[in-house]
mmCIF file of C-alpha atoms in Angstrom:
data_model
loop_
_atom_site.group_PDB
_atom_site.id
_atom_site.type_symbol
_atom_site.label_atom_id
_atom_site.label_comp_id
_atom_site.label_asym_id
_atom_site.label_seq_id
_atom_site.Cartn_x
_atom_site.Cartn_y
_atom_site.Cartn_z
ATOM 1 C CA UNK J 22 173.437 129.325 108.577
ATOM 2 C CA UNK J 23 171.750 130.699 105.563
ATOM 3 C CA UNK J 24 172.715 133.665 103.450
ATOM 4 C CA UNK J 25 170.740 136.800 104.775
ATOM 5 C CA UNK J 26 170.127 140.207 104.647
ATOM 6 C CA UNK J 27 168.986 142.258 108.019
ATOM 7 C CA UNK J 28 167.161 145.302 108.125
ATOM 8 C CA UNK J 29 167.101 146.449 111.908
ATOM 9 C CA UNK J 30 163.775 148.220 113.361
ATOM 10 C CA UNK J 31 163.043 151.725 111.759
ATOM 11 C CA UNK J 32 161.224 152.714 114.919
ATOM 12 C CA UNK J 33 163.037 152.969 118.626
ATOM 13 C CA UNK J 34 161.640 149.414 120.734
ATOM 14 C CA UNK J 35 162.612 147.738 123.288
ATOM 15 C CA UNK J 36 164.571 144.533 123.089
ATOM 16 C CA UNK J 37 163.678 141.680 122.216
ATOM 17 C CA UNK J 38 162.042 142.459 119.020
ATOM 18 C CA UNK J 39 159.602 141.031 116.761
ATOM 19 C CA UNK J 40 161.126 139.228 113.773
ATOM 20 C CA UNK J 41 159.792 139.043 110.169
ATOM 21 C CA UNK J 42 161.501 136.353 107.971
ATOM 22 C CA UNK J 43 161.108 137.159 103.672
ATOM 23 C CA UNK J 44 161.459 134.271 101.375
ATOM 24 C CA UNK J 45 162.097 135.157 98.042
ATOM 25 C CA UNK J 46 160.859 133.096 95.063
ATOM 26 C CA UNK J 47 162.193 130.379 92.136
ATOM 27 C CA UNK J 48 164.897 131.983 90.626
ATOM 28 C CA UNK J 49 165.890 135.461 92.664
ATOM 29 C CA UNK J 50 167.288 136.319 95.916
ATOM 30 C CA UNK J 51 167.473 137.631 99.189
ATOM 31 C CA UNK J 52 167.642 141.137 97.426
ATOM 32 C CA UNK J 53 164.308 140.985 95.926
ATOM 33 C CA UNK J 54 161.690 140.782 99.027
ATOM 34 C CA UNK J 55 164.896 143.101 100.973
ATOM 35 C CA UNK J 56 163.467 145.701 98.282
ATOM 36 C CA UNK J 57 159.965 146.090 100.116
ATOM 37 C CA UNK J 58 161.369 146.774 103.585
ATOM 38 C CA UNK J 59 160.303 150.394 103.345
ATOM 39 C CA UNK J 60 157.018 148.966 102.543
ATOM 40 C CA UNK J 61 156.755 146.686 105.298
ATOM 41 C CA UNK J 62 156.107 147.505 109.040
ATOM 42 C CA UNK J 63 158.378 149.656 111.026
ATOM 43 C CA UNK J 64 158.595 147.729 114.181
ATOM 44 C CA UNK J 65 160.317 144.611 113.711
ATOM 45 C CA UNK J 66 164.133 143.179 112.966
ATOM 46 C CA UNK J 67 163.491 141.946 109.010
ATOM 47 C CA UNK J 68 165.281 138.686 108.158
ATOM 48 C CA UNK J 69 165.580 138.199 104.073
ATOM 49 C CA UNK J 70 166.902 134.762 103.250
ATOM 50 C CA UNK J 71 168.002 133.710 100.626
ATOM 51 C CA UNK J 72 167.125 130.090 99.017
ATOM 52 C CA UNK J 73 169.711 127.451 99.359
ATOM 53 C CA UNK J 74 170.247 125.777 96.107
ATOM 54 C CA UNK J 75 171.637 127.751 93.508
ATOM 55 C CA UNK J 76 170.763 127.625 89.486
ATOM 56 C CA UNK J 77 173.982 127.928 86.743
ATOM 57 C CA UNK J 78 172.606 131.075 85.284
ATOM 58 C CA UNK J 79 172.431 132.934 88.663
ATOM 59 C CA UNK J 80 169.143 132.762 90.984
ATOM 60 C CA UNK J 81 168.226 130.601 93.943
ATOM 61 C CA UNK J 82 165.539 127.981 94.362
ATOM 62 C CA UNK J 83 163.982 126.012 97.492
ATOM 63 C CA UNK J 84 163.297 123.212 95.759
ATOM 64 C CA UNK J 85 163.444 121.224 92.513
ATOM 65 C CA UNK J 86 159.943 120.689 90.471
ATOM 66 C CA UNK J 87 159.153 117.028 89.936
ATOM 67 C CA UNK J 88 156.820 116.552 86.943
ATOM 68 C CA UNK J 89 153.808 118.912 86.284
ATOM 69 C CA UNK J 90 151.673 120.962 88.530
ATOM 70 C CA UNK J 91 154.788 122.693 89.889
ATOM 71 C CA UNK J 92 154.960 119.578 92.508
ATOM 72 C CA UNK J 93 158.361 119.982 94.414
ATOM 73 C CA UNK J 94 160.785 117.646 94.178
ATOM 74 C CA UNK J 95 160.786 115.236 97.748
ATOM 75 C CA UNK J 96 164.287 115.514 98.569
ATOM 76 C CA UNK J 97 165.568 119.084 97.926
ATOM 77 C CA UNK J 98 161.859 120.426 99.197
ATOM 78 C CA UNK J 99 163.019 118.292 102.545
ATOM 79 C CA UNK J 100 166.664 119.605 102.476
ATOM 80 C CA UNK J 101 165.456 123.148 102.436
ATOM 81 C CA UNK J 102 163.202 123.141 105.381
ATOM 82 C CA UNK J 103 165.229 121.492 107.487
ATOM 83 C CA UNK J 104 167.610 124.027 106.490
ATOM 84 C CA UNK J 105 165.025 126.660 107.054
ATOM 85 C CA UNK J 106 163.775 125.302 110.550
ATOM 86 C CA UNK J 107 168.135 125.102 111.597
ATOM 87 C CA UNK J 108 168.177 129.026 110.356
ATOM 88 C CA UNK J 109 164.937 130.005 112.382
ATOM 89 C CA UNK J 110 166.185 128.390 115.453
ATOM 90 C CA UNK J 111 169.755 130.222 115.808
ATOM 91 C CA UNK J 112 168.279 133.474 115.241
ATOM 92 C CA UNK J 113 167.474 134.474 118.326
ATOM 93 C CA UNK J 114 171.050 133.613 119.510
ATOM 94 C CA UNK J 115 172.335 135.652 116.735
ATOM 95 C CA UNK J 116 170.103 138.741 116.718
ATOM 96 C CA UNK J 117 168.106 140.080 119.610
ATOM 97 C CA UNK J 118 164.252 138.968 118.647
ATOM 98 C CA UNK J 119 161.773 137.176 120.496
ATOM 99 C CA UNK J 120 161.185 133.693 119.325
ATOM 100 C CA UNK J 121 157.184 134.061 120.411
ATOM 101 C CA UNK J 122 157.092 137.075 117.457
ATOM 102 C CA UNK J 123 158.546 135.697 114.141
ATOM 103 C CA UNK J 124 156.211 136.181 111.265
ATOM 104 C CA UNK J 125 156.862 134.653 107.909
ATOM 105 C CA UNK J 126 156.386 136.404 104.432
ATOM 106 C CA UNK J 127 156.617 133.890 101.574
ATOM 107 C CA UNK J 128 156.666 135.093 97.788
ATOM 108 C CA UNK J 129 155.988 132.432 95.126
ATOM 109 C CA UNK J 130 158.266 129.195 96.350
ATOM 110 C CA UNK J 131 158.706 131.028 99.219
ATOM 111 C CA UNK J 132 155.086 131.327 100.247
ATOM 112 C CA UNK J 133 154.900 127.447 99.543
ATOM 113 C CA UNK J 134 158.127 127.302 102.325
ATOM 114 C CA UNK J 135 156.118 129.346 104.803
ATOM 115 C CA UNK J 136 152.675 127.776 104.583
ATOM 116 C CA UNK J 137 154.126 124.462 104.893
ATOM 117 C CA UNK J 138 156.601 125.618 108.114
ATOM 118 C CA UNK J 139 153.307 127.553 109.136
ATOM 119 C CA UNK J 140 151.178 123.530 108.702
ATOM 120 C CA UNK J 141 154.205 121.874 110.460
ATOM 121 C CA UNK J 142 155.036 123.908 113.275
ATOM 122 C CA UNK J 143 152.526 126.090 113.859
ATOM 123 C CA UNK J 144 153.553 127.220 117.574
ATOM 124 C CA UNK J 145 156.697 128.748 115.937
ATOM 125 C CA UNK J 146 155.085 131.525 113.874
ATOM 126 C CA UNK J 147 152.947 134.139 115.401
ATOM 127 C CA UNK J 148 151.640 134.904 111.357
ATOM 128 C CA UNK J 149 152.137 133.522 108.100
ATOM 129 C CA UNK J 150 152.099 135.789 104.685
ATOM 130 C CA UNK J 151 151.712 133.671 101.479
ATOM 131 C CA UNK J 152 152.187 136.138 98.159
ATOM 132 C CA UNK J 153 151.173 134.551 95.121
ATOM 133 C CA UNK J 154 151.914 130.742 96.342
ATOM 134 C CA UNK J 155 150.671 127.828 96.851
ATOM 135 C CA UNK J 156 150.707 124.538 98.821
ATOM 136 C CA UNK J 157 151.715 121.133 97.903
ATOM 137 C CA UNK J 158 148.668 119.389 97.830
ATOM 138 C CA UNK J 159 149.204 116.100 95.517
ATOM 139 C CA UNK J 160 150.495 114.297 98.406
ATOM 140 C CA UNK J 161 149.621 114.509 102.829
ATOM 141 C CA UNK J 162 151.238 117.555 104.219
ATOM 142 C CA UNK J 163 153.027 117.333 107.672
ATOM 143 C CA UNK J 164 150.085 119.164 109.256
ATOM 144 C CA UNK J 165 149.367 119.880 112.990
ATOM 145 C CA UNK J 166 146.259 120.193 112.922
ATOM 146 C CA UNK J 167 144.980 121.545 116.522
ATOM 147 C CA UNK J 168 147.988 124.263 115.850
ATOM 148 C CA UNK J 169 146.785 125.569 112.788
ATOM 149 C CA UNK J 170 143.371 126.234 113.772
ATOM 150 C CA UNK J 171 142.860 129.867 114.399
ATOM 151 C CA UNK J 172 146.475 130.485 113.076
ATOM 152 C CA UNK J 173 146.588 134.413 111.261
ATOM 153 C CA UNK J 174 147.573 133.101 107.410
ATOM 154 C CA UNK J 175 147.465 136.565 104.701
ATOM 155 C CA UNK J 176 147.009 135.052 101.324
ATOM 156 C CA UNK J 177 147.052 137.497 98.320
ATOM 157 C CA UNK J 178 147.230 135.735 94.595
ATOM 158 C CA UNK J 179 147.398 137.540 91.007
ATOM 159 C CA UNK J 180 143.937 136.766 88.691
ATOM 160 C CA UNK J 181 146.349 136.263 85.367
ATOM 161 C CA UNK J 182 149.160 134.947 87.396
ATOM 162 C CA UNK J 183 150.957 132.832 84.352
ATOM 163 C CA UNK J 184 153.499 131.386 86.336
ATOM 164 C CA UNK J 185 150.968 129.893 88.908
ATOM 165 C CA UNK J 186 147.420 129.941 88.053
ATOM 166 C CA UNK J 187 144.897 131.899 90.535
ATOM 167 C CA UNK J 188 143.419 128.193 90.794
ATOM 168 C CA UNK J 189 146.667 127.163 92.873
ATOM 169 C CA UNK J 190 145.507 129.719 95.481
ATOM 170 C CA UNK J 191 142.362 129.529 95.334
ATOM 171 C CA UNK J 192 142.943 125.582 96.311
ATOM 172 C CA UNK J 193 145.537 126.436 98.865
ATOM 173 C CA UNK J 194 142.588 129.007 100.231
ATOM 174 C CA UNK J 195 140.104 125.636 100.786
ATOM 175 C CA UNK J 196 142.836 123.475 102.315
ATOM 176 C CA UNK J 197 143.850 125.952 105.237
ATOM 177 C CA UNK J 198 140.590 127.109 105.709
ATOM 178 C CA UNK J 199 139.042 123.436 105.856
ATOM 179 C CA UNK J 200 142.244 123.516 108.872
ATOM 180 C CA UNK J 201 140.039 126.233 110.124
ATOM 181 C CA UNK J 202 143.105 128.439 109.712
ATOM 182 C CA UNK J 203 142.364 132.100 110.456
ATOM 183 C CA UNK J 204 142.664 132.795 106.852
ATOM 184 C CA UNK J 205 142.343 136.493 104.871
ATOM 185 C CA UNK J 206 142.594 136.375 101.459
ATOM 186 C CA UNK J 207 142.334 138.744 98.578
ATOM 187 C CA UNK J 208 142.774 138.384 94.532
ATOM 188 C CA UNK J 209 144.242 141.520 92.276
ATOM 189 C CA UNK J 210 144.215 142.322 88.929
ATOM 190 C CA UNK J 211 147.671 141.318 88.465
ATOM 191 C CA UNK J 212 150.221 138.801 87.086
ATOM 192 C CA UNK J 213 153.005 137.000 89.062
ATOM 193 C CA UNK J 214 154.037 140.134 90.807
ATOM 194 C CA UNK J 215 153.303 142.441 93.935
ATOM 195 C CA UNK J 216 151.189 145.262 93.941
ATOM 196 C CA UNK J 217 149.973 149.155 95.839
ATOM 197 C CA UNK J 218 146.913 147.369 96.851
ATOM 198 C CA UNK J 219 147.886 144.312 98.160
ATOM 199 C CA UNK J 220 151.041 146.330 100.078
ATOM 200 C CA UNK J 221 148.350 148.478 101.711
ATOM 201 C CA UNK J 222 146.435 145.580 102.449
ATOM 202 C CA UNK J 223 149.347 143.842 104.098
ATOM 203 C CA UNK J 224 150.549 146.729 106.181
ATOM 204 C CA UNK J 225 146.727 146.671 107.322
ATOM 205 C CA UNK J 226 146.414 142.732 108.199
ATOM 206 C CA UNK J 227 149.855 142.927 110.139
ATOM 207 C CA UNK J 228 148.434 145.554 112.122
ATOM 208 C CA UNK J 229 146.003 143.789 112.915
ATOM 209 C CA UNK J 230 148.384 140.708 114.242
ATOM 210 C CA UNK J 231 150.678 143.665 116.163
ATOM 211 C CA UNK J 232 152.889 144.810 114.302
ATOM 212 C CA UNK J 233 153.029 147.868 112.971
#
């Protein structure tokens, strides 16, 4: 199973309880998303994972980069959601959540992770968050399409992001929405980072997909 941090419901619920699974970004860990959980809804059991492939220097990654364009590498990109799909499955042995309310928040590489899961196997999220990401789209995406339609995707992006240009999400925007996704998106005056705004925003769209 991967490494994870749990943060267990800061409001009294009944069991089962919703789940929301963080993944962290190129290069950090399961500490960094873990760091918003006061910022995040109340309500559910938080799952932050942390990446599977470690770099020399410290950090974790989800996959390699092949070439330009960020394009992740086929065969570490593949390792990690299988790994990802294994971890999301035994959770609700593990903890008690209900497998019909798991939301996904993705930051950077981990926003590409969740909106490709989200494509994939769309009957296994109830909502998709994608901060400052992007999707993969030099190549056909495993893509469900009659799943996706309709399905709650937040999508927030930075307008002098220099890690990922505001382009990538802008282009990620088109593709789920041309999936007739049920897409919300929003742009800040920001770089690679998260912001007040888009927080408040956040809390706001999960409300709005029950969870508070």
């Amino acid at each position: 199973m991967l490494e994870h941090l749990t943060a267990w419901p800061r409001v009294q619920g009944q069991e089962p309880h919703p789940c929301l699974v963080l993944l962290h970004g190129r290069g950090s860990n399961e500490q960094d998303l873990f760091g918003l959980v006061p910022e995040l809804p109340k309500q559910p059991l938080v799952v932050s994972v942390r990446a599977p492939f470690p770099f020399p220097w410290g950090g974790w990654f989800w996959y390699d980069l092949s070439g330009e364009q960020h394009v992740p590498d086929p065969e570490t990109f593949a390792s990690s959601m299988s790994q990802l799909r294994e971890f999301l499955g035994e959770l609700p042995a593990r903890y008690p959540i209900d497998p019909a309310r798991l939301y996904l928040l993705g930051f950077s590489q981990g926003a590409l992770m969740s909106g490709c899961l989200t494509l994939a196997q769309p009957g296994l999220v109830r909502a998709t968050a994608m901060l400052s990401g992007y999707l993969p789209l030099h190549a056909p995406l495993e893509t469900d399409d009659a799943g996706v339609a309709g399905k709650p995707i937040f999508m927030a992006h930075g307008q002098y992001d220099n890690v990922l240009p505001v382009v990538m999400g802008r282009q990620a925007r088109m593709h789920l929405e041309t999936l007739k996704a049920d897409v919300e998106y929003h742009e800040y005056p920001m770089d690679h980072q998260v912001v007040e705004q888009e927080m408040a925003d956040l809390r706001r769209w999960f409300e709005g997909q029950g969870l508070t």
